[in-house]
């Protein structure tokens, strides 16, 4: 780059892909969308810019610092940092026009001015689903969210098997911990600190975790009970069970309504998912160390990890919330949602893959000189109409370059073209077209009508 | 809204749609994308945020004031106000990885902090196509751009006929005016002012236009020549012709290379389009008053107007540029592009329409009580697998509400459901499903397998 030129490199933490990579990312995004729609979620598209007060009403400490905030005229504005807060505002604002329970999806970019580091983006796609209703929402909707997320990710099974291995969805319920903390009178900052440590458990060694936990708890008996809770497993027909050897320690559960409720909900969620996906029953596991950082979750919480790359962090997560719309409306809206981190999951994969797009351009028309340009254009439109009639979804392009035939064929090769239509002086004089299959090498000259037949046989699946 | 609540109304100049409206807008966006892809354009997706220097290198006076600009850390950042400048930067940055001529499309939101007024948005979707190459690009690519824009808009023919009437694409070529101004030594601010008035011609009365033009030109002979140029028409086989009575006034054209080139290019563009779309030949008209406000156009320019609503302004426009990448690379990149103002065109239509979505939800499963929830969930997954096998693209949702049957059916009606599957105690005991067609009223109880057959016959197109 010479001096006086503006820096054209994409900003640090931002992503842009080359066309063949973009095509692959679009394919993934389209499949996610189709999957969400299949499960009966409706699309909404909120503005990227929100009033700052809307976002700051819900953003926590770290997130607040990451918000892109600015003024325009008298307006204090910010870029959304997730799709959940804007959705909460949307529900409050359009309450009277929506049918509840309302199932919506939104796939869009969100913005976080994080410190630049590997795998962290400042602009990235989230693909969210949520179900909300007033006052009550069956625990079955928690099942619906996790089921939709699982089924959607499972569409990319081929990718997981190729490059990412398998994934496990770890499910918990915050009511169990809420009940536990109530039982021992742990509240406020102390509760938050303990939850914070539990949230980091997967990233720490057992030793570091135990030390830090017991420091913060400051009570040996309670620390020991917490550690024992992590051994709780989902036991098939018995449901969730405390290991026999600890039964005496946990008799208080029978009198703790919140813990009982959490356990019962968690049992329903896991058992129903296992029943719905018998071939993938092992994907759904109970893990009480899943608590999720965000304050607004109140029941079911889940995170999804790649079995072979636990350090990659959660690729899809969500949970149940009761008070998300509190700042926006007097109505008591409860909901459950989930989100797939599209960019975080797929961009590194796409950037590292040598993407081999089999066919990039289906038909390329190559007029040999300027006299043939108009015929090339009319032929292109003619074939596109024919494709429409025959419901053949394929692309056609023409190249108008006054270059040697060899150069034109090089262009066709670079764009991985399947079929080339050559129009030279002979074709013009005889009103014919020469068709060449770039894979088989077959070449033939015939009328437009005969060419259409060959195209139909080659391109129609 | 009670006090202490945050303002949830969408910001002035911003748009958000209700789910049934959003579905319709998505349909339009998908069709535009499919059309662009059909013509062999490749997708790219640049960040919404750019370095301010990238945008300000190209933004003009009015546009500059509209830019959303802010700092984050040490970075001076701005939101893109169009998709063309980011594309120019993209081409400069990824030059070595692209195949030229490079045809790309991008559909995305852009941001302009305009004064709020009817039909003007601060966040809106543009749907752009561009073709770029180094040094040379055949005039046929100008044809390709206008053809793609026309064909894409024409997909929405039903909308135009219903609500918007027909559209006309007005085409001109800036070289004609450049040559004309050269001929009379008109340069700099004066040239810009004259172009500015010509750009506003369609919005002014003939009288006001003539007065203002002659004031700025300050020369009666030149003013009169300009007015005569507006009478130039495309005359079928003769091509572009100066009316006979003015021939003597325009003899200088034969020696003015730039004017001759502009006329020849314009002739090629219009005649080829008319040849390609014989049934819509009248759509493509010559109009030398089309000059387009933006500085970067150098040849072909076009705008699209609704015949019945000329005041609505241009719904799709574009043109040829030679120097767009100048600030970003030493390579001489030339290009031609076009853009459809998706939000501007369709949002007012969608907001004013009473959208009647025939079928919003295809299949809704209604378990009658909690005991039936698990069977409902498993049935949903089972049917989705069956749809996948049979390539039936339909949605299914289940509702888990402990309410009276009448209430549940009301929900099904509100979501305009086609088929309802009822699961109550009888169905649970007998392992059957009750299927009700909400349109015909038909209802029957049978096994899962038999239900699948009925669904297949009803839903498969």
Short mmCIF file of C-alpha atoms in Angstrom, two decimals, chain B residues 177-370:
data_model
loop_
_atom_site.label_atom_id
_atom_site.label_comp_id
_atom_site.label_asym_id
_atom_site.label_seq_id
_atom_site.Cartn_x
_atom_site.Cartn_y
_atom_site.Cartn_z
CA UNK B 177 -22.83 16.11 -20.02
CA UNK B 178 -19.09 16.00 -19.32
CA UNK B 179 -18.40 16.46 -23.03
CA UNK B 180 -20.97 19.23 -23.24
CA UNK B 181 -19.45 21.15 -20.31
CA UNK B 182 -15.95 20.70 -21.75
CA UNK B 183 -17.19 22.09 -25.05
CA UNK B 184 -18.26 25.30 -23.33
CA UNK B 185 -15.43 25.49 -20.80
CA UNK B 186 -17.73 25.01 -17.82
CA UNK B 187 -15.86 23.47 -14.88
CA UNK B 188 -15.62 23.22 -11.09
CA UNK B 189 -18.34 24.69 -8.87
CA UNK B 190 -20.33 26.03 -11.80
CA UNK B 191 -20.49 22.60 -13.41
CA UNK B 192 -21.48 21.07 -10.07
CA UNK B 193 -24.24 23.66 -9.60
CA UNK B 194 -25.67 23.02 -13.06
CA UNK B 195 -25.57 19.24 -12.49
CA UNK B 196 -27.27 19.85 -9.14
CA UNK B 197 -30.15 21.69 -10.81
CA UNK B 198 -30.50 19.05 -13.53
CA UNK B 199 -30.62 16.40 -10.78
CA UNK B 200 -33.62 18.21 -9.26
CA UNK B 201 -35.45 18.74 -12.58
CA UNK B 202 -38.09 16.05 -11.99
CA UNK B 203 -39.07 17.65 -8.68
CA UNK B 204 -39.52 21.19 -10.08
CA UNK B 205 -42.08 22.92 -12.29
CA UNK B 206 -40.79 23.60 -15.84
CA UNK B 207 -40.90 27.32 -15.11
CA UNK B 208 -38.90 27.16 -11.86
CA UNK B 209 -36.40 24.85 -13.49
CA UNK B 210 -35.86 27.14 -16.50
CA UNK B 211 -35.44 30.20 -14.31
CA UNK B 212 -33.00 28.58 -11.92
CA UNK B 213 -31.03 26.95 -14.73
CA UNK B 214 -30.61 30.13 -16.72
CA UNK B 215 -29.53 31.99 -13.56
CA UNK B 216 -26.81 29.50 -12.77
CA UNK B 217 -25.64 29.04 -16.38
CA UNK B 218 -25.64 32.81 -17.01
CA UNK B 219 -25.58 32.37 -20.79
CA UNK B 220 -28.75 32.21 -22.84
CA UNK B 221 -27.34 30.16 -25.70
CA UNK B 222 -25.96 27.45 -23.41
CA UNK B 223 -29.16 27.38 -21.33
CA UNK B 224 -31.14 26.90 -24.52
CA UNK B 225 -28.85 24.05 -25.67
CA UNK B 226 -29.26 22.30 -22.33
CA UNK B 227 -33.03 22.54 -22.58
CA UNK B 228 -32.90 21.17 -26.12
CA UNK B 229 -30.81 18.21 -24.96
CA UNK B 230 -33.66 17.13 -22.69
CA UNK B 231 -35.72 16.56 -25.84
CA UNK B 232 -33.30 13.92 -27.08
CA UNK B 233 -35.03 10.58 -27.34
CA UNK B 234 -34.22 7.00 -28.09
CA UNK B 235 -35.65 6.45 -31.57
CA UNK B 236 -35.73 2.69 -32.06
CA UNK B 237 -33.57 1.64 -34.97
CA UNK B 238 -32.09 5.09 -35.53
CA UNK B 239 -30.71 5.03 -31.99
CA UNK B 240 -30.27 8.25 -30.07
CA UNK B 241 -31.17 11.22 -32.13
CA UNK B 242 -31.22 14.98 -31.77
CA UNK B 243 -34.58 16.26 -33.06
CA UNK B 244 -34.20 17.36 -36.72
CA UNK B 245 -35.04 20.99 -35.98
CA UNK B 246 -32.04 21.24 -33.63
CA UNK B 247 -29.44 19.56 -35.86
CA UNK B 248 -27.75 22.84 -36.73
CA UNK B 249 -27.29 23.66 -33.02
CA UNK B 250 -25.47 20.44 -32.23
CA UNK B 251 -22.98 19.98 -35.07
CA UNK B 252 -20.17 20.22 -32.49
CA UNK B 253 -21.09 16.77 -31.18
CA UNK B 254 -19.36 15.12 -34.17
CA UNK B 255 -16.02 16.50 -32.97
CA UNK B 256 -16.62 15.97 -29.25
CA UNK B 257 -15.18 12.53 -28.43
CA UNK B 258 -16.68 12.40 -24.93
CA UNK B 259 -20.20 13.21 -26.10
CA UNK B 260 -19.92 10.70 -28.95
CA UNK B 261 -18.70 8.02 -26.55
CA UNK B 262 -21.51 8.74 -24.10
CA UNK B 263 -24.12 8.57 -26.86
CA UNK B 264 -22.71 5.33 -28.24
CA UNK B 265 -22.64 3.69 -24.78
CA UNK B 266 -26.15 4.83 -24.02
CA UNK B 267 -27.33 3.44 -27.35
CA UNK B 268 -25.77 0.06 -26.60
CA UNK B 269 -27.27 -0.07 -23.12
CA UNK B 270 -30.80 0.85 -24.14
CA UNK B 271 -30.95 -1.17 -27.35
CA UNK B 272 -29.56 -4.31 -25.70
CA UNK B 273 -32.01 -4.07 -22.81
CA UNK B 274 -34.93 -3.59 -25.19
CA UNK B 275 -33.74 -6.61 -27.20
CA UNK B 276 -33.41 -8.72 -24.05
CA UNK B 277 -36.84 -7.81 -22.67
CA UNK B 278 -39.02 -7.37 -25.78
CA UNK B 279 -42.23 -7.55 -23.72
CA UNK B 280 -41.04 -4.78 -21.41
CA UNK B 281 -39.15 -2.68 -23.95
CA UNK B 282 -40.98 0.50 -22.87
CA UNK B 283 -39.64 0.16 -19.34
CA UNK B 284 -36.19 1.30 -20.51
CA UNK B 285 -36.22 4.98 -21.45
CA UNK B 286 -33.61 7.57 -22.19
CA UNK B 287 -33.71 10.60 -19.90
CA UNK B 288 -30.74 12.98 -19.95
CA UNK B 289 -32.00 14.73 -16.82
CA UNK B 290 -30.82 11.70 -14.84
CA UNK B 291 -27.35 12.68 -13.59
CA UNK B 292 -27.39 11.30 -10.00
CA UNK B 293 -26.17 13.36 -7.09
CA UNK B 294 -23.14 11.31 -6.15
CA UNK B 295 -19.79 12.50 -7.43
CA UNK B 296 -18.30 9.17 -8.27
CA UNK B 297 -20.35 8.27 -11.35
CA UNK B 298 -18.56 8.69 -14.67
CA UNK B 299 -20.69 7.03 -17.38
CA UNK B 300 -24.01 5.18 -17.37
CA UNK B 301 -26.43 6.36 -14.69
CA UNK B 302 -29.98 5.14 -14.09
CA UNK B 303 -32.91 5.64 -11.77
CA UNK B 304 -36.20 3.78 -11.45
CA UNK B 305 -39.51 5.55 -10.90
CA UNK B 306 -43.00 4.29 -10.17
CA UNK B 307 -45.18 5.56 -13.01
CA UNK B 308 -48.08 6.35 -10.69
CA UNK B 309 -45.99 7.79 -7.83
CA UNK B 310 -43.19 9.89 -9.33
CA UNK B 311 -42.95 11.83 -6.04
CA UNK B 312 -41.89 8.66 -4.25
CA UNK B 313 -38.48 9.17 -5.85
CA UNK B 314 -36.15 6.57 -7.27
CA UNK B 315 -36.66 3.02 -5.98
CA UNK B 316 -33.54 1.56 -7.63
CA UNK B 317 -30.56 3.32 -9.12
CA UNK B 318 -26.89 3.06 -9.95
CA UNK B 319 -24.24 3.70 -12.52
CA UNK B 320 -20.69 3.40 -13.77
CA UNK B 321 -17.70 4.62 -11.77
CA UNK B 322 -13.99 4.70 -12.56
CA UNK B 323 -12.24 6.00 -9.47
CA UNK B 324 -14.07 4.61 -6.49
CA UNK B 325 -11.07 2.78 -5.05
CA UNK B 326 -8.63 5.67 -5.54
CA UNK B 327 -8.31 6.35 -1.83
CA UNK B 328 -7.68 2.72 -1.04
CA UNK B 329 -5.32 1.33 -3.70
CA UNK B 330 -3.00 2.35 -6.53
CA UNK B 331 -4.75 -0.11 -8.83
CA UNK B 332 -7.20 1.45 -11.21
CA UNK B 333 -10.46 -0.30 -10.42
CA UNK B 334 -13.49 0.51 -12.52
CA UNK B 335 -16.97 -0.72 -11.89
CA UNK B 336 -20.67 -0.43 -12.37
CA UNK B 337 -23.32 -1.00 -9.75
CA UNK B 338 -26.95 -0.76 -8.83
CA UNK B 339 -29.00 -0.75 -5.68
CA UNK B 340 -32.59 -1.41 -4.71
CA UNK B 341 -33.87 0.59 -1.74
CA UNK B 342 -35.61 -2.37 -0.09
CA UNK B 343 -36.82 -0.58 3.04
CA UNK B 344 -37.80 2.61 1.25
CA UNK B 345 -39.81 0.68 -1.32
CA UNK B 346 -41.42 -2.07 0.69
CA UNK B 347 -41.73 -0.95 4.33
CA UNK B 348 -44.43 1.69 3.64
CA UNK B 349 -46.28 -0.85 1.51
CA UNK B 350 -46.07 -3.54 4.19
CA UNK B 351 -47.07 -1.14 6.95
CA UNK B 352 -50.12 -0.01 4.98
CA UNK B 353 -51.20 -3.48 3.87
CA UNK B 354 -53.59 -5.62 5.83
CA UNK B 355 -51.39 -8.67 5.35
CA UNK B 356 -53.43 -11.82 5.12
CA UNK B 357 -51.04 -14.68 5.60
CA UNK B 358 -53.03 -17.70 4.48
CA UNK B 359 -51.22 -20.22 6.60
CA UNK B 360 -48.98 -19.01 9.36
CA UNK B 361 -48.54 -22.26 11.27
CA UNK B 362 -48.84 -25.55 9.38
CA UNK B 363 -49.28 -28.04 12.20
CA UNK B 364 -50.06 -27.30 15.84
CA UNK B 365 -50.04 -30.08 18.44
CA UNK B 366 -52.49 -29.60 21.31
CA UNK B 367 -51.93 -31.87 24.31
CA UNK B 368 -55.03 -31.66 26.53
CA UNK B 369 -53.30 -32.00 29.88
CA UNK B 370 -49.88 -32.47 31.46
#
